mmCIF file of C-alpha atoms in Angstrom:
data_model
loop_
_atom_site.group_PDB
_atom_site.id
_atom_site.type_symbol
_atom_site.label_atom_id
_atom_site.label_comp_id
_atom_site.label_asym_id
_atom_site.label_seq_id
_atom_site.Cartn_x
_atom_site.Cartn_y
_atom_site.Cartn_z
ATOM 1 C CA UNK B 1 152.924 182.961 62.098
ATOM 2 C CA UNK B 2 154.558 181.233 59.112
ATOM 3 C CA UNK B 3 155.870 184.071 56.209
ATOM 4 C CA UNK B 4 153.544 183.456 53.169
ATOM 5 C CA UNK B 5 154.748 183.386 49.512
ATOM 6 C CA UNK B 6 154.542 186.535 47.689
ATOM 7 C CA UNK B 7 152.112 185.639 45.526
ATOM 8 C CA UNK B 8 148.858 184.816 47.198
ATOM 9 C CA UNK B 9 145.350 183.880 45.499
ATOM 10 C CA UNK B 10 142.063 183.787 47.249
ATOM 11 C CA UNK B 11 139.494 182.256 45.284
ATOM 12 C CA UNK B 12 135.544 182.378 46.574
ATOM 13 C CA UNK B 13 132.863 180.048 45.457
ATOM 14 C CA UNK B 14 129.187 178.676 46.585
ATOM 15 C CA UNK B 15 129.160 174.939 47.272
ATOM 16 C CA UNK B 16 132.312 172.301 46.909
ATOM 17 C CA UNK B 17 132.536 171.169 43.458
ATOM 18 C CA UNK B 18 132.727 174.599 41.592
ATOM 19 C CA UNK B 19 136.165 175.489 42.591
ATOM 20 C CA UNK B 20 137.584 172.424 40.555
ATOM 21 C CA UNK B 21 134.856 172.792 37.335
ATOM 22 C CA UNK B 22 136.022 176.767 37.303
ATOM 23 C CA UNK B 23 139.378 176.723 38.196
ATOM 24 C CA UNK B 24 140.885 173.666 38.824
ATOM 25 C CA UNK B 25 143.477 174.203 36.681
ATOM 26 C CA UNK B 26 144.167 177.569 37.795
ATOM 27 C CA UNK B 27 144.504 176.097 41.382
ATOM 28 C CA UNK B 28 146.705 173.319 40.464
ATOM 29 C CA UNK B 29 149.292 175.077 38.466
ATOM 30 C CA UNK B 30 149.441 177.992 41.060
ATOM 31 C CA UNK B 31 149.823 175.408 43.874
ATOM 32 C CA UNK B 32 152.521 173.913 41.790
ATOM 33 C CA UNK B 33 154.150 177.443 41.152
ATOM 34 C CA UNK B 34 154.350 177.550 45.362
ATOM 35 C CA UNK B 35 151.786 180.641 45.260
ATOM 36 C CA UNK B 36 149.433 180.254 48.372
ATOM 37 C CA UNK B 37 146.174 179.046 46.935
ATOM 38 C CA UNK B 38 142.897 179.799 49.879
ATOM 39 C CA UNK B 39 139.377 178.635 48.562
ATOM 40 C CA UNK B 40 136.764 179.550 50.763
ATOM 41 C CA UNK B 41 133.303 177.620 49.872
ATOM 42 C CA UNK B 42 130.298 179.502 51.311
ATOM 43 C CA UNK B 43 128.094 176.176 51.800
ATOM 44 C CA UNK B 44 128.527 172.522 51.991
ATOM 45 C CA UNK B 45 125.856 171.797 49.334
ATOM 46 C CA UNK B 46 123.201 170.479 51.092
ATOM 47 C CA UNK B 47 120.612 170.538 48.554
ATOM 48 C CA UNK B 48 122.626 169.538 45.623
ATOM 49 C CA UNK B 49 121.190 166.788 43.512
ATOM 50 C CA UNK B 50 123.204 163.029 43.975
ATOM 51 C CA UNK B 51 124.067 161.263 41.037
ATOM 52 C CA UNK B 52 125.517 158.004 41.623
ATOM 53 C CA UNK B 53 122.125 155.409 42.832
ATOM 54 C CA UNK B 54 124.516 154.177 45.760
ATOM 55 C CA UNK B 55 124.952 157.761 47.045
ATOM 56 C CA UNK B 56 120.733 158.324 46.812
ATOM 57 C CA UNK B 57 120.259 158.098 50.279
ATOM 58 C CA UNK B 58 122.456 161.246 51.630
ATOM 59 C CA UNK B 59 120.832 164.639 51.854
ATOM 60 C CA UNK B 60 120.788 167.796 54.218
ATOM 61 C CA UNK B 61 123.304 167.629 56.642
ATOM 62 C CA UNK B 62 124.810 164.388 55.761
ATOM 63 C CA UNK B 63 125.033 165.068 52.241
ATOM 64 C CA UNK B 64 126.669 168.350 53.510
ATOM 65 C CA UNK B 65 129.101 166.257 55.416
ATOM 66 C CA UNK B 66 130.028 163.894 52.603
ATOM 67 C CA UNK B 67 130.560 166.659 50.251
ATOM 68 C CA UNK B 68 133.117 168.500 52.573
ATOM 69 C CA UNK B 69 134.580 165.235 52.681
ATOM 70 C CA UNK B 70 134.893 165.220 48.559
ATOM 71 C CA UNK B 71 136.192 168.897 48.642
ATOM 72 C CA UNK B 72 139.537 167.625 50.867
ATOM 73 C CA UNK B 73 140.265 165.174 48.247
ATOM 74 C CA UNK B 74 139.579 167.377 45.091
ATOM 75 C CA UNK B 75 141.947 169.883 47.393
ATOM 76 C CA UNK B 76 144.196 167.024 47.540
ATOM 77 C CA UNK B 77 144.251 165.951 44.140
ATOM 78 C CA UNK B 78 144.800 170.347 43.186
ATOM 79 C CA UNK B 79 147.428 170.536 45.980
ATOM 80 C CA UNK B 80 146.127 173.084 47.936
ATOM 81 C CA UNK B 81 146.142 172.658 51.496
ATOM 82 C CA UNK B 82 144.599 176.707 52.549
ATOM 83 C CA UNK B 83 140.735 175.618 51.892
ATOM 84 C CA UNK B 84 137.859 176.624 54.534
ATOM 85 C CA UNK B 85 134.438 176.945 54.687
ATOM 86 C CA UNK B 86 132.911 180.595 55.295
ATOM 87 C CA UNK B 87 132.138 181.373 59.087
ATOM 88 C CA UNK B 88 132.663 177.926 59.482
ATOM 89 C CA UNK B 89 130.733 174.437 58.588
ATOM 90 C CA UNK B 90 127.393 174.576 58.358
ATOM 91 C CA UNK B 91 127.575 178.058 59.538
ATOM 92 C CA UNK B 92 125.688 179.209 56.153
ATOM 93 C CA UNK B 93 122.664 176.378 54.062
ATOM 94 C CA UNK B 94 122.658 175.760 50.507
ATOM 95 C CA UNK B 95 119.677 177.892 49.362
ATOM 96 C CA UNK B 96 118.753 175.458 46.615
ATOM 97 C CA UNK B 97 117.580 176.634 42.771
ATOM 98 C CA UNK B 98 116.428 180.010 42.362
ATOM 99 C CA UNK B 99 112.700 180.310 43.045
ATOM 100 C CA UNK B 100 111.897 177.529 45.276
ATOM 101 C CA UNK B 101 111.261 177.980 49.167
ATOM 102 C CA UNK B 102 114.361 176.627 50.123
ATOM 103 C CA UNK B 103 115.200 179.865 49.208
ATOM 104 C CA UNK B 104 113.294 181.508 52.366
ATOM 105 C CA UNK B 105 115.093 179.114 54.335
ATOM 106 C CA UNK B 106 116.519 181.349 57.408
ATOM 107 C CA UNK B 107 119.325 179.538 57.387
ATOM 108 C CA UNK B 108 120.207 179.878 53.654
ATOM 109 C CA UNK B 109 123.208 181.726 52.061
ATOM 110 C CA UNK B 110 120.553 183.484 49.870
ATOM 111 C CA UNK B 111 119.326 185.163 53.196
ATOM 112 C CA UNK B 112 122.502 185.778 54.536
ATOM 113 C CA UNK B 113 123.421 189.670 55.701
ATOM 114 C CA UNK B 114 125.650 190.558 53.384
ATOM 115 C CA UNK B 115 127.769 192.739 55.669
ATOM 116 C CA UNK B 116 127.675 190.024 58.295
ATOM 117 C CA UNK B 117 129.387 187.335 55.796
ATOM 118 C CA UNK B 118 131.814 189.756 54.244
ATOM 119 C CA UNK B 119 132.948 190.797 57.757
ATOM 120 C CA UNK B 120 134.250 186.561 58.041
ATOM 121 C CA UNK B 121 135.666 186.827 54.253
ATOM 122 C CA UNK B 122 137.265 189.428 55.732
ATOM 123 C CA UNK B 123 138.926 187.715 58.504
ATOM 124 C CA UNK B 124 140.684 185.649 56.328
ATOM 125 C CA UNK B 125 141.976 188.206 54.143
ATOM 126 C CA UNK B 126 143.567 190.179 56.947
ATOM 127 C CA UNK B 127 145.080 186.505 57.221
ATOM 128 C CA UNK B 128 146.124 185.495 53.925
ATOM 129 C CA UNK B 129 146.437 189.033 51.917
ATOM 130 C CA UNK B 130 145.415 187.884 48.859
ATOM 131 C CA UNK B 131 147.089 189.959 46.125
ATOM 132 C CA UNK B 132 144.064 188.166 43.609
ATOM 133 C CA UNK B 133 140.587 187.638 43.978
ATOM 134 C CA UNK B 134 138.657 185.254 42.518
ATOM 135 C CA UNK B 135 134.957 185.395 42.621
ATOM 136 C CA UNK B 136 131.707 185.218 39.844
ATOM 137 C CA UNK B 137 130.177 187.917 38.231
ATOM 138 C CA UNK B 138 127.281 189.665 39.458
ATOM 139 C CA UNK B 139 124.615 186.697 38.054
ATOM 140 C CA UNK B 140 126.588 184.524 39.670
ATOM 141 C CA UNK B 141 127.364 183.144 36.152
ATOM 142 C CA UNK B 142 123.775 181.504 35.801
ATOM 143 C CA UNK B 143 121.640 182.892 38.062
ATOM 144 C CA UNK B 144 121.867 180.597 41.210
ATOM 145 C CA UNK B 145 121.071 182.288 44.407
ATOM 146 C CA UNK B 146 124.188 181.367 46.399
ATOM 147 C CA UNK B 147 127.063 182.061 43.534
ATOM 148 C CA UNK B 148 125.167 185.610 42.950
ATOM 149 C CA UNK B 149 125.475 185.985 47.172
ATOM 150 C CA UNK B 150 129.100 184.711 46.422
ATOM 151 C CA UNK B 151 129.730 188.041 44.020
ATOM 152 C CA UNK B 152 127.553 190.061 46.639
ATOM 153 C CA UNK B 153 130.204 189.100 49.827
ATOM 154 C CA UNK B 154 133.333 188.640 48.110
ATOM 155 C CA UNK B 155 132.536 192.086 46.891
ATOM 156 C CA UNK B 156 131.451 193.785 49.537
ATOM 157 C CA UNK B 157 134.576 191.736 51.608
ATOM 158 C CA UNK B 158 137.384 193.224 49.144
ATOM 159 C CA UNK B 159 135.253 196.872 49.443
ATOM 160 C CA UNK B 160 135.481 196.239 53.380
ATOM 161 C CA UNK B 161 139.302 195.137 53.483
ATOM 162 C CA UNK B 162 140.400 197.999 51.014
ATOM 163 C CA UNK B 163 138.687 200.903 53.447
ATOM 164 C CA UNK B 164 140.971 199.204 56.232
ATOM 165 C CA UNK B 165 144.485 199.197 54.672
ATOM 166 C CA UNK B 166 144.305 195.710 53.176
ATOM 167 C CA UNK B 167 143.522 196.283 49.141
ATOM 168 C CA UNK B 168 143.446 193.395 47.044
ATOM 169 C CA UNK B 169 145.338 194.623 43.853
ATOM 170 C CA UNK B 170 143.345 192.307 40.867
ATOM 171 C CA UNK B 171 139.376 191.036 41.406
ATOM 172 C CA UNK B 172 138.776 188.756 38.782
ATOM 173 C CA UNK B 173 135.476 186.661 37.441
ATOM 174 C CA UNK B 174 135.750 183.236 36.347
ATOM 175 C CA UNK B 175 134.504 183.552 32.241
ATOM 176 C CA UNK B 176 134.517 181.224 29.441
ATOM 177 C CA UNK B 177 135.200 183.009 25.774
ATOM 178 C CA UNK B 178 132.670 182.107 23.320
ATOM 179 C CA UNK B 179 134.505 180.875 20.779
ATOM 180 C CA UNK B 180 136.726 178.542 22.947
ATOM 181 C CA UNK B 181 133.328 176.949 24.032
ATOM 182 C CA UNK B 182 132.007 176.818 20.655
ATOM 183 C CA UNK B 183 135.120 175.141 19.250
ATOM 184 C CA UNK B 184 134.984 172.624 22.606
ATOM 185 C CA UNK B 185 131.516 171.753 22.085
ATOM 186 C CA UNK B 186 131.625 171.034 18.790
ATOM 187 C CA UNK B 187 134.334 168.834 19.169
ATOM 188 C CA UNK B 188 132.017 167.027 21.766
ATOM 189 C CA UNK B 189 129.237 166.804 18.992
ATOM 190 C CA UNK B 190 132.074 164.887 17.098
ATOM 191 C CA UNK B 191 132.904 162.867 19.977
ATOM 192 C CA UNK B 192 129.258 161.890 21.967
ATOM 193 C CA UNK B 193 128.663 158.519 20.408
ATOM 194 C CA UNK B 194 132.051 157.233 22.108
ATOM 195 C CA UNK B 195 131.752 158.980 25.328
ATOM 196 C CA UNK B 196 129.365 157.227 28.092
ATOM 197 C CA UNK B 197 126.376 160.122 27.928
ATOM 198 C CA UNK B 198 123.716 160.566 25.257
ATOM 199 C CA UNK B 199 123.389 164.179 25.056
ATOM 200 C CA UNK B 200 125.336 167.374 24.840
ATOM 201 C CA UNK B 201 124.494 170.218 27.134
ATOM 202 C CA UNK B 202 124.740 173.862 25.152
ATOM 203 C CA UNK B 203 126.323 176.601 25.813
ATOM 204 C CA UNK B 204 123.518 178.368 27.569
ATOM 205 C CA UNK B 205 124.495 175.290 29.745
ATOM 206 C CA UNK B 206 127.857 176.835 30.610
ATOM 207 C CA UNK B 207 128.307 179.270 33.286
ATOM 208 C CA UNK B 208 130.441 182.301 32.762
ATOM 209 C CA UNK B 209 130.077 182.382 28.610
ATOM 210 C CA UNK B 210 131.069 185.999 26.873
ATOM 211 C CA UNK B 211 132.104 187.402 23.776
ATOM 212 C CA UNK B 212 135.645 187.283 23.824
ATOM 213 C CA UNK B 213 136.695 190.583 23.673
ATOM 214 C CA UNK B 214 135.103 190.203 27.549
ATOM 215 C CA UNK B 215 138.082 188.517 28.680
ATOM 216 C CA UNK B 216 141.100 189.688 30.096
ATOM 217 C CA UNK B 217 143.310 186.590 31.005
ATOM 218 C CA UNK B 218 143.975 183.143 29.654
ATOM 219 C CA UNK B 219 145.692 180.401 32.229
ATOM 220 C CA UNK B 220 147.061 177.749 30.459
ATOM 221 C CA UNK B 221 146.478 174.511 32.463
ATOM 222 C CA UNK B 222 147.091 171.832 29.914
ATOM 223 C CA UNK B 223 150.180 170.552 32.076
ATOM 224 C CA UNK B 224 147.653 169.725 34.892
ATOM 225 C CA UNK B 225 144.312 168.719 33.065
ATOM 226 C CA UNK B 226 145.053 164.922 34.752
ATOM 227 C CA UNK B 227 144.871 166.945 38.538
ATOM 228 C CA UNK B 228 141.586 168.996 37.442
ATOM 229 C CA UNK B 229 139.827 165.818 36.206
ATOM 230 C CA UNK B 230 140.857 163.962 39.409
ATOM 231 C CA UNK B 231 139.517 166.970 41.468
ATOM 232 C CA UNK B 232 136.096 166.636 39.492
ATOM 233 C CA UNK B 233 135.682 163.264 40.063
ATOM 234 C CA UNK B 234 136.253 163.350 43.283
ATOM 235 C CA UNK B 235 133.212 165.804 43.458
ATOM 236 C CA UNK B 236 131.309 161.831 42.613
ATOM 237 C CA UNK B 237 127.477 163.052 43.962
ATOM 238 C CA UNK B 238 127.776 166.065 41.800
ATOM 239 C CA UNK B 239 129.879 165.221 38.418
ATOM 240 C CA UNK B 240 130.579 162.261 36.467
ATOM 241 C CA UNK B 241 133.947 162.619 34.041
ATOM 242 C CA UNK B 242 134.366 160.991 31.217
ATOM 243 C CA UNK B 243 138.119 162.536 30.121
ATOM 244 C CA UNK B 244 137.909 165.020 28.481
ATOM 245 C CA UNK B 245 133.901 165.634 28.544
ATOM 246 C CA UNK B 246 131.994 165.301 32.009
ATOM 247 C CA UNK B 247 128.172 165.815 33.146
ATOM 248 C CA UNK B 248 126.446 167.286 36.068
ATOM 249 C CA UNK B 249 123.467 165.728 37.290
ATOM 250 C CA UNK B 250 121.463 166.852 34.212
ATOM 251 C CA UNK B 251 123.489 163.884 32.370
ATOM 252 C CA UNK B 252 124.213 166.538 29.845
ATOM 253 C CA UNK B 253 127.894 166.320 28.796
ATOM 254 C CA UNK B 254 129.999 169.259 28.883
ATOM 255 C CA UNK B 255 133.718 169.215 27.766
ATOM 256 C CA UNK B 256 136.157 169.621 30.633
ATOM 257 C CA UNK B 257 137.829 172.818 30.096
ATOM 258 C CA UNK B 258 141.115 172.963 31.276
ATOM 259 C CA UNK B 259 143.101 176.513 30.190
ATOM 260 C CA UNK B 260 140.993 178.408 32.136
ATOM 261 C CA UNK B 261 139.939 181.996 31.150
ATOM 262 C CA UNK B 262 139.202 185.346 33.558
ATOM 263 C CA UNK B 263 137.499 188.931 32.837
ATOM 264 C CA UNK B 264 139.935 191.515 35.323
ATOM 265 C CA UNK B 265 136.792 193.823 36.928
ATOM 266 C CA UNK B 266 139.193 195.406 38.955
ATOM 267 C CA UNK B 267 143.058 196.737 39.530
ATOM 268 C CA UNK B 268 146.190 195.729 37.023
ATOM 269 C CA UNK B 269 147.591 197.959 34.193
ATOM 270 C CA UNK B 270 144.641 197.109 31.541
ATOM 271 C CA UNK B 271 146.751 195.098 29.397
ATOM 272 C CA UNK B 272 145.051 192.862 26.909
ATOM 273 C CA UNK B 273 144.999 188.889 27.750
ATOM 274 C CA UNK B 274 147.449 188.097 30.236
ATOM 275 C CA UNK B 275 148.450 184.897 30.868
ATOM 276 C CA UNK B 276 149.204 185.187 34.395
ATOM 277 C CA UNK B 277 146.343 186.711 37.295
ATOM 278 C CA UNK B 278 149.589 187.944 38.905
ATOM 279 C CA UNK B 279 150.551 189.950 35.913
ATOM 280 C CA UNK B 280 152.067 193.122 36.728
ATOM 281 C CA UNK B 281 153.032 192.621 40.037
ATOM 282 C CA UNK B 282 156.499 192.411 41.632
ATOM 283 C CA UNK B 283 157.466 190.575 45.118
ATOM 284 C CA UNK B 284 156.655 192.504 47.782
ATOM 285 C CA UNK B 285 153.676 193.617 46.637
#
């Protein structure tokens, strides 16, 4: 097998498209640092909503297909090559918005056994030995049924690795500090009437939103903002971008965040804003 990098992150998320709106940054600039960057993406997102008219037509599993299709070239467009799907594609549905029956679907994420999914997170982190985990918070940053199963497996996955010998050292949760998103959106107030979309989402719109003293770690992306907003776009049934704002299929326009911001839930020395998720730890580790 080929000797990894020392530093290796393992970021987990629900459907292609979230990895590059929550950390495409992150993902670029670690790719770029030569750190060994794994997403695995729990479902192929085959109940998301399609934006573009041209693009109507695709849903279940060919809307499933075309969106792993998008997800290579965001991964492109971030430089990471390590990017999989859990237990395989297709192996788990999208489960849809929380409270409908797609919900009850058997074949959902949302219905998944928990254990069962960890145990294939697992796998891969006996592969990759992630020395960071990446993962949303317990409400799955706004209450969608797969990204709260997301926190449930990748969870249970680094609880299940850690009783075996294989800790991962820092668990993270994507966050967004309140005050950078209040200073963000008003500068998309400012800017609306030049951008192509007629409203402003708010930040009850925004997944991941805290009071600051919440978060633990800034990354600054800045240098690779052009990479991120590629990656979006590239996500075309679920985003449209508009540098620097974008929308989701609400239309509601959202500026596109690019240093990226973390709450550490779990290992590291405590310290007080870091700027790096591998803060603390020394090769070989």
């Amino acid at each position: 097998m080929t000797e990894l990098p020392f530093r290796r992150l393992l970021l987990v998320h629900a459907h292609p498209d979230d990895e590059s709106i929550n950390n495409g940054a992150t993902m670029a600039r670690y790719a770029a640092e030569g750190v060994h960057v794994t997403l695995v993406t729990c479902t192929l997102g085959e109940r998301g909503e399609v934006i573009p008219p041209e693009l109507a037509h695709l849903t279940g599993a060919a809307l499933g297909e075309h969106r792993l299709r998008e997800l290579t070239a965001a991964m492109g467009e971030l430089g990471v090559t390590d990017f999989r799907l859990l237990g395989g594609a297709g192996r788990y549905g999208d489960s849809g918005m929380m409270g409908l029956a797609d919900n009850d679907d058997p074949g959902c994420f949302w219905q998944a056994d928990v254990d069962e999914a960890a145990a294939r997170l697992v796998e891969v982190i006996r592969e990759v030995r992630p020395q960071v985990l990446v993962t949303y918070d317990p409400d799955g940053g706004y209450g969608h049924p797969d990204h709260i199963q997301t926190h449930r497996v990748a969870t249970r996955a680094a609880e299940l690795a850690a009783a075996e010998g294989r800790p991962i050292a820092k668990v993270y949760w994507n966050r967004v500090p309140r005050a950078t998103a209040e200073k963000a959106f008003a500068g998309l107030r400012e800017d609306l009437p030049r951008t192509p979309f007629d409203r402003a989402a708010g930040l009850d719109d925004v997944p991941g939103v805290v009071d600051d003293e919440r978060v633990t770690t800034e990354i600054d992306g800045t240098a690779y903002a052009a990479a991120k907003a590629a990656a979006m776009r590239a996500h075309a049934t679920q985003i449209t971008v508009a540098e620097p704002y974008f929308a989701l299929s609400n239309g509601l326009a959202q500026p596109v965040l690019t240093t990226e911001h973390y709450e550490l839930v779990d290992g590291g020395s405590g310290r007080v804003r870091e700027t790096d998720l591998f803060d603390g730890m020394e090769e070989g580790s």
